[in-house]
């Protein structure tokens, strides 16, 4: 670890930058699709002035580096520099070693590939603590301080840049497919941020809470948290059970609850990125390899 940076994170950020750069060059630029954010601005400059996006990507991001240093802290700032420089390097490499991909002039297929490659690339970079500068920094700040979804924040900025692209050089047909690619990329980013693994969280209200909790702990080996609740209608204090289980275990959980109290009130919701014993740690508090 150097200056708080992990070697593993650096490798994955550079890997994500490579995927992003490959997608931008081989799908967006080859097929004249635009892009959102600061990357979209570099493509506008490229179309109007012929300046390589590998260079303008760095130039446009310099002012935001200072914002990143002030608001994101040293570690995230350094990861952002790595991500931004990494993207520029990979853009430079792929532009000079471009592979001509034949997709049969199918712009829908191009948009799908572009969205997946850019979304996966950015998703990896975000997941390991970095950004690629530009709107990524703004989206990360919005997520950290206001809780706004990163993918949706980026989509809003992307739409503005795409509108500028339309009035400068982009055809309407290409603009529509660009929006498809940007939307897919945003969804892929959210998916990778939230994690592919999802569990289920159950809120249980019953007059037989103790029996239900005991049976769940015994038969499923899952922990139960008892929350203090108050019934607005009954004006009574109630205990509420909260339990997190794997998504494949939810039917078994419901069956256990019903076997004890068929009239129990149960609310089930999705839970993302579960941390702790039984999910990421074993009974000895050691990490579980997935």
Short mmCIF file of C-alpha atoms in Angstrom, two decimals:
data_model
loop_
_atom_site.label_atom_id
_atom_site.label_comp_id
_atom_site.label_asym_id
_atom_site.label_seq_id
_atom_site.Cartn_x
_atom_site.Cartn_y
_atom_site.Cartn_z
CA UNK A 1 0.00 0.00 0.00
CA UNK A 2 1.47 3.37 -1.09
CA UNK A 3 -0.09 6.68 0.00
CA UNK A 4 -3.21 4.73 1.00
CA UNK A 5 -3.53 3.17 -2.47
CA UNK A 6 -3.99 -0.56 -2.94
CA UNK A 7 -2.15 -2.25 -5.78
CA UNK A 8 -5.23 -4.39 -6.50
CA UNK A 9 -7.41 -1.29 -6.86
CA UNK A 10 -4.92 0.34 -9.22
CA UNK A 11 -4.85 -2.76 -11.43
CA UNK A 12 -8.64 -2.99 -11.63
CA UNK A 13 -9.01 0.75 -12.30
CA UNK A 14 -6.56 0.45 -15.20
CA UNK A 15 -8.40 -2.68 -16.38
CA UNK A 16 -11.70 -0.81 -16.28
CA UNK A 17 -10.10 2.09 -18.15
CA UNK A 18 -8.97 -0.35 -20.85
CA UNK A 19 -12.50 -1.73 -21.28
CA UNK A 20 -13.91 1.81 -21.40
CA UNK A 21 -11.30 2.96 -23.92
CA UNK A 22 -11.84 -0.09 -26.14
CA UNK A 23 -15.58 0.45 -26.21
CA UNK A 24 -15.32 4.17 -26.95
CA UNK A 25 -12.90 3.71 -29.85
CA UNK A 26 -14.33 0.57 -31.42
CA UNK A 27 -18.05 1.22 -31.01
CA UNK A 28 -18.67 4.93 -30.47
CA UNK A 29 -15.95 6.47 -32.62
CA UNK A 30 -15.96 3.81 -35.34
CA UNK A 31 -19.70 4.16 -35.83
CA UNK A 32 -20.02 7.92 -35.26
CA UNK A 33 -21.99 7.61 -32.05
CA UNK A 34 -21.66 10.35 -29.47
CA UNK A 35 -21.22 9.91 -25.74
CA UNK A 36 -22.23 11.83 -22.66
CA UNK A 37 -20.28 13.72 -20.04
CA UNK A 38 -16.79 15.05 -20.59
CA UNK A 39 -16.07 12.12 -22.89
CA UNK A 40 -18.87 13.40 -25.12
CA UNK A 41 -17.28 16.84 -25.07
CA UNK A 42 -13.98 15.34 -26.24
CA UNK A 43 -15.83 13.67 -29.13
CA UNK A 44 -17.47 16.99 -30.06
CA UNK A 45 -14.05 18.65 -30.12
CA UNK A 46 -12.70 15.72 -32.14
CA UNK A 47 -15.45 16.03 -34.75
CA UNK A 48 -15.22 19.82 -35.02
CA UNK A 49 -11.48 20.41 -34.60
CA UNK A 50 -9.88 17.00 -35.12
CA UNK A 51 -8.10 17.04 -31.73
CA UNK A 52 -7.41 13.58 -30.32
CA UNK A 53 -9.77 12.72 -27.38
CA UNK A 54 -6.80 11.20 -25.55
CA UNK A 55 -5.41 14.73 -25.15
CA UNK A 56 -8.61 16.72 -24.61
CA UNK A 57 -9.70 14.21 -21.95
CA UNK A 58 -6.76 15.30 -19.80
CA UNK A 59 -7.07 19.00 -20.62
CA UNK A 60 -10.77 19.22 -19.75
CA UNK A 61 -10.30 17.35 -16.49
CA UNK A 62 -7.58 19.55 -14.99
CA UNK A 63 -10.05 22.01 -13.32
CA UNK A 64 -12.07 19.12 -11.86
CA UNK A 65 -8.92 17.58 -10.40
CA UNK A 66 -8.81 20.50 -7.96
CA UNK A 67 -12.46 19.91 -7.00
CA UNK A 68 -11.70 16.23 -6.56
CA UNK A 69 -8.75 17.00 -4.30
CA UNK A 70 -10.84 19.29 -2.10
CA UNK A 71 -14.01 17.20 -1.77
CA UNK A 72 -13.05 13.57 -2.38
CA UNK A 73 -9.92 13.28 -0.28
CA UNK A 74 -6.40 12.29 -1.23
CA UNK A 75 -6.97 8.58 -1.86
CA UNK A 76 -9.99 9.00 -4.17
CA UNK A 77 -8.23 11.91 -5.85
CA UNK A 78 -5.18 9.78 -6.63
CA UNK A 79 -7.39 6.96 -7.89
CA UNK A 80 -9.17 9.52 -10.10
CA UNK A 81 -5.89 10.68 -11.60
CA UNK A 82 -5.00 7.03 -12.28
CA UNK A 83 -8.39 6.42 -13.90
CA UNK A 84 -8.33 9.58 -16.02
CA UNK A 85 -4.74 9.14 -17.20
CA UNK A 86 -5.44 5.45 -17.75
CA UNK A 87 -8.39 6.24 -20.03
CA UNK A 88 -6.30 8.71 -22.06
CA UNK A 89 -3.46 6.20 -22.43
CA UNK A 90 -5.81 3.42 -23.54
CA UNK A 91 -7.58 5.75 -25.98
CA UNK A 92 -4.20 6.62 -27.46
CA UNK A 93 -3.23 2.92 -27.69
CA UNK A 94 -6.51 1.71 -29.23
CA UNK A 95 -6.67 4.56 -31.74
CA UNK A 96 -3.25 3.55 -33.05
CA UNK A 97 -4.04 -0.15 -32.96
CA UNK A 98 -7.67 -0.02 -34.02
CA UNK A 99 -9.50 -3.23 -34.88
CA UNK A 100 -12.11 -2.92 -37.58
CA UNK A 101 -15.23 -4.60 -36.22
CA UNK A 102 -17.90 -5.62 -38.69
CA UNK A 103 -21.36 -5.40 -37.19
CA UNK A 104 -23.27 -5.28 -40.45
CA UNK A 105 -24.20 -1.61 -40.03
CA UNK A 106 -26.52 -2.66 -37.21
CA UNK A 107 -26.51 0.44 -35.02
CA UNK A 108 -28.70 -1.21 -32.41
CA UNK A 109 -26.06 -3.89 -31.93
CA UNK A 110 -23.39 -1.20 -31.87
CA UNK A 111 -25.33 0.71 -29.20
CA UNK A 112 -25.70 -2.45 -27.09
CA UNK A 113 -21.98 -3.21 -27.27
CA UNK A 114 -21.06 0.42 -26.59
CA UNK A 115 -23.33 0.60 -23.54
CA UNK A 116 -22.07 -2.67 -22.08
CA UNK A 117 -18.37 -1.92 -22.61
CA UNK A 118 -18.56 1.62 -21.27
CA UNK A 119 -20.83 0.59 -18.38
CA UNK A 120 -18.62 -2.33 -17.35
CA UNK A 121 -15.47 -0.23 -17.65
CA UNK A 122 -16.84 2.62 -15.55
CA UNK A 123 -18.50 0.20 -13.13
CA UNK A 124 -15.15 -1.48 -12.40
CA UNK A 125 -13.44 1.88 -11.95
CA UNK A 126 -16.14 3.10 -9.55
CA UNK A 127 -16.21 -0.17 -7.62
CA UNK A 128 -12.50 0.09 -6.87
CA UNK A 129 -12.61 3.67 -5.68
CA UNK A 130 -11.73 5.63 -8.81
CA UNK A 131 -13.38 7.83 -11.40
CA UNK A 132 -12.40 8.90 -14.89
CA UNK A 133 -12.77 12.57 -14.04
CA UNK A 134 -15.37 14.88 -15.53
CA UNK A 135 -18.98 14.00 -14.78
CA UNK A 136 -17.74 10.94 -12.88
CA UNK A 137 -16.44 13.27 -10.17
CA UNK A 138 -19.68 15.24 -10.12
CA UNK A 139 -21.75 12.04 -9.93
CA UNK A 140 -19.56 10.69 -7.14
CA UNK A 141 -19.95 13.92 -5.16
CA UNK A 142 -23.73 13.82 -5.68
CA UNK A 143 -23.78 10.21 -4.47
CA UNK A 144 -21.61 10.85 -1.44
CA UNK A 145 -23.18 14.08 -0.17
CA UNK A 146 -26.79 13.91 -1.41
CA UNK A 147 -27.31 10.19 -1.97
CA UNK A 148 -28.18 10.61 -5.65
CA UNK A 149 -27.85 7.50 -7.80
CA UNK A 150 -24.58 7.72 -9.76
CA UNK A 151 -25.93 6.16 -12.93
CA UNK A 152 -28.95 8.49 -13.10
CA UNK A 153 -26.85 11.59 -12.33
CA UNK A 154 -24.51 10.70 -15.16
CA UNK A 155 -27.45 10.04 -17.50
CA UNK A 156 -28.77 13.57 -16.87
CA UNK A 157 -25.42 15.17 -17.70
CA UNK A 158 -25.01 12.83 -20.65
CA UNK A 159 -28.36 13.95 -22.09
CA UNK A 160 -27.24 17.59 -22.01
CA UNK A 161 -23.97 16.81 -23.80
CA UNK A 162 -25.76 14.66 -26.38
CA UNK A 163 -28.12 17.56 -27.07
CA UNK A 164 -25.07 19.73 -27.75
CA UNK A 165 -23.76 16.98 -30.03
CA UNK A 166 -27.02 17.00 -31.99
CA UNK A 167 -26.91 20.72 -32.67
CA UNK A 168 -23.23 20.58 -33.67
CA UNK A 169 -22.54 17.43 -35.67
CA UNK A 170 -24.70 14.42 -34.74
CA UNK A 171 -27.48 13.08 -36.98
CA UNK A 172 -30.84 12.35 -35.33
CA UNK A 173 -30.60 8.63 -36.10
CA UNK A 174 -27.17 8.36 -34.49
CA UNK A 175 -28.38 10.47 -31.57
CA UNK A 176 -31.16 8.01 -30.80
CA UNK A 177 -28.77 5.07 -30.77
CA UNK A 178 -26.38 7.08 -28.63
CA UNK A 179 -29.16 7.54 -26.06
CA UNK A 180 -29.73 3.77 -26.10
CA UNK A 181 -26.02 3.19 -25.44
CA UNK A 182 -25.92 5.77 -22.64
CA UNK A 183 -29.01 4.32 -20.97
CA UNK A 184 -27.58 0.80 -21.06
CA UNK A 185 -24.27 2.04 -19.69
CA UNK A 186 -26.07 3.77 -16.79
CA UNK A 187 -27.96 0.57 -15.94
CA UNK A 188 -24.80 -1.53 -16.10
CA UNK A 189 -23.01 0.93 -13.80
CA UNK A 190 -25.84 0.72 -11.25
CA UNK A 191 -25.84 -3.07 -11.47
CA UNK A 192 -22.10 -3.25 -10.82
CA UNK A 193 -22.27 -0.67 -8.03
CA UNK A 194 -25.07 -2.50 -6.23
CA UNK A 195 -23.55 -5.90 -6.88
CA UNK A 196 -24.80 -8.93 -8.74
CA UNK A 197 -25.54 -10.68 -5.47
CA UNK A 198 -28.80 -9.75 -3.78
CA UNK A 199 -30.29 -11.00 -0.55
CA UNK A 200 -33.73 -10.51 0.94
CA UNK A 201 -34.57 -8.60 4.08
CA UNK A 202 -37.72 -9.57 5.97
CA UNK A 203 -39.62 -7.47 8.51
CA UNK A 204 -41.83 -9.72 10.64
CA UNK A 205 -44.62 -8.61 12.98
CA UNK A 206 -46.31 -11.34 15.02
CA UNK A 207 -47.59 -12.14 18.48
CA UNK A 208 -45.30 -15.18 18.40
CA UNK A 209 -42.04 -13.37 17.68
CA UNK A 210 -40.00 -15.39 20.16
CA UNK A 211 -41.05 -18.73 18.67
CA UNK A 212 -40.48 -17.49 15.12
CA UNK A 213 -37.03 -16.12 15.95
CA UNK A 214 -36.00 -19.32 17.69
CA UNK A 215 -37.12 -21.50 14.78
CA UNK A 216 -35.35 -19.33 12.19
CA UNK A 217 -32.11 -19.37 14.16
CA UNK A 218 -32.31 -23.11 14.72
CA UNK A 219 -33.41 -24.29 11.27
CA UNK A 220 -31.79 -21.66 9.04
CA UNK A 221 -28.89 -20.54 11.23
CA UNK A 222 -29.69 -16.91 10.47
CA UNK A 223 -29.49 -14.11 13.00
CA UNK A 224 -32.52 -12.10 14.06
CA UNK A 225 -32.58 -8.46 15.11
CA UNK A 226 -35.42 -7.31 17.37
CA UNK A 227 -36.59 -3.77 16.68
CA UNK A 228 -38.91 -1.73 18.86
CA UNK A 229 -42.10 -0.71 17.05
CA UNK A 230 -45.36 1.01 17.80
CA UNK A 231 -48.72 0.22 16.19
CA UNK A 232 -50.44 3.41 15.11
CA UNK A 233 -53.83 1.69 14.87
CA UNK A 234 -53.62 -0.55 17.96
CA UNK A 235 -51.72 2.03 20.04
CA UNK A 236 -49.56 -0.85 21.31
CA UNK A 237 -45.80 -1.33 21.55
CA UNK A 238 -44.69 -4.16 19.30
CA UNK A 239 -41.45 -5.97 18.65
CA UNK A 240 -40.47 -6.25 15.00
CA UNK A 241 -38.14 -8.99 13.80
CA UNK A 242 -35.64 -8.23 11.05
CA UNK A 243 -33.84 -11.02 9.22
CA UNK A 244 -31.63 -11.10 6.12
CA UNK A 245 -31.42 -14.31 4.09
CA UNK A 246 -30.18 -15.35 0.67
CA UNK A 247 -32.68 -14.90 -2.14
CA UNK A 248 -32.94 -18.68 -2.53
CA UNK A 249 -33.90 -19.00 1.15
CA UNK A 250 -36.87 -16.63 1.18
CA UNK A 251 -39.49 -19.35 0.49
CA UNK A 252 -38.10 -21.44 3.34
CA UNK A 253 -38.23 -18.39 5.61
CA UNK A 254 -41.86 -17.73 4.73
CA UNK A 255 -42.75 -21.36 5.39
CA UNK A 256 -41.16 -21.22 8.83
CA UNK A 257 -43.02 -18.03 9.72
CA UNK A 258 -46.34 -19.43 8.48
CA UNK A 259 -45.85 -22.68 10.39
CA UNK A 260 -45.64 -20.70 13.64
CA UNK A 261 -48.09 -17.91 12.90
CA UNK A 262 -50.16 -18.00 9.69
CA UNK A 263 -51.43 -14.50 10.48
CA UNK A 264 -47.99 -12.87 10.84
CA UNK A 265 -47.34 -9.70 8.85
CA UNK A 266 -44.23 -10.09 6.66
CA UNK A 267 -42.62 -7.50 4.43
CA UNK A 268 -39.82 -8.64 2.09
CA UNK A 269 -37.42 -6.34 0.24
CA UNK A 270 -34.26 -6.68 -1.82
CA UNK A 271 -30.95 -6.10 -0.06
CA UNK A 272 -27.76 -5.35 -1.99
CA UNK A 273 -24.13 -5.85 -0.98
CA UNK A 274 -24.71 -7.66 2.31
CA UNK A 275 -21.69 -7.54 4.60
CA UNK A 276 -21.07 -9.51 7.77
CA UNK A 277 -21.33 -12.99 9.24
CA UNK A 278 -23.13 -15.52 7.11
CA UNK A 279 -22.64 -13.50 3.93
CA UNK A 280 -19.09 -12.12 3.64
CA UNK A 281 -17.72 -13.55 6.91
CA UNK A 282 -17.89 -17.08 8.35
CA UNK A 283 -18.61 -17.95 11.97
CA UNK A 284 -14.96 -17.23 12.82
CA UNK A 285 -15.15 -13.76 11.28
CA UNK A 286 -12.94 -14.80 8.35
CA UNK A 287 -13.75 -13.57 4.82
CA UNK A 288 -15.80 -15.94 2.70
CA UNK A 289 -14.40 -16.38 -0.79
CA UNK A 290 -17.03 -16.02 -3.52
#
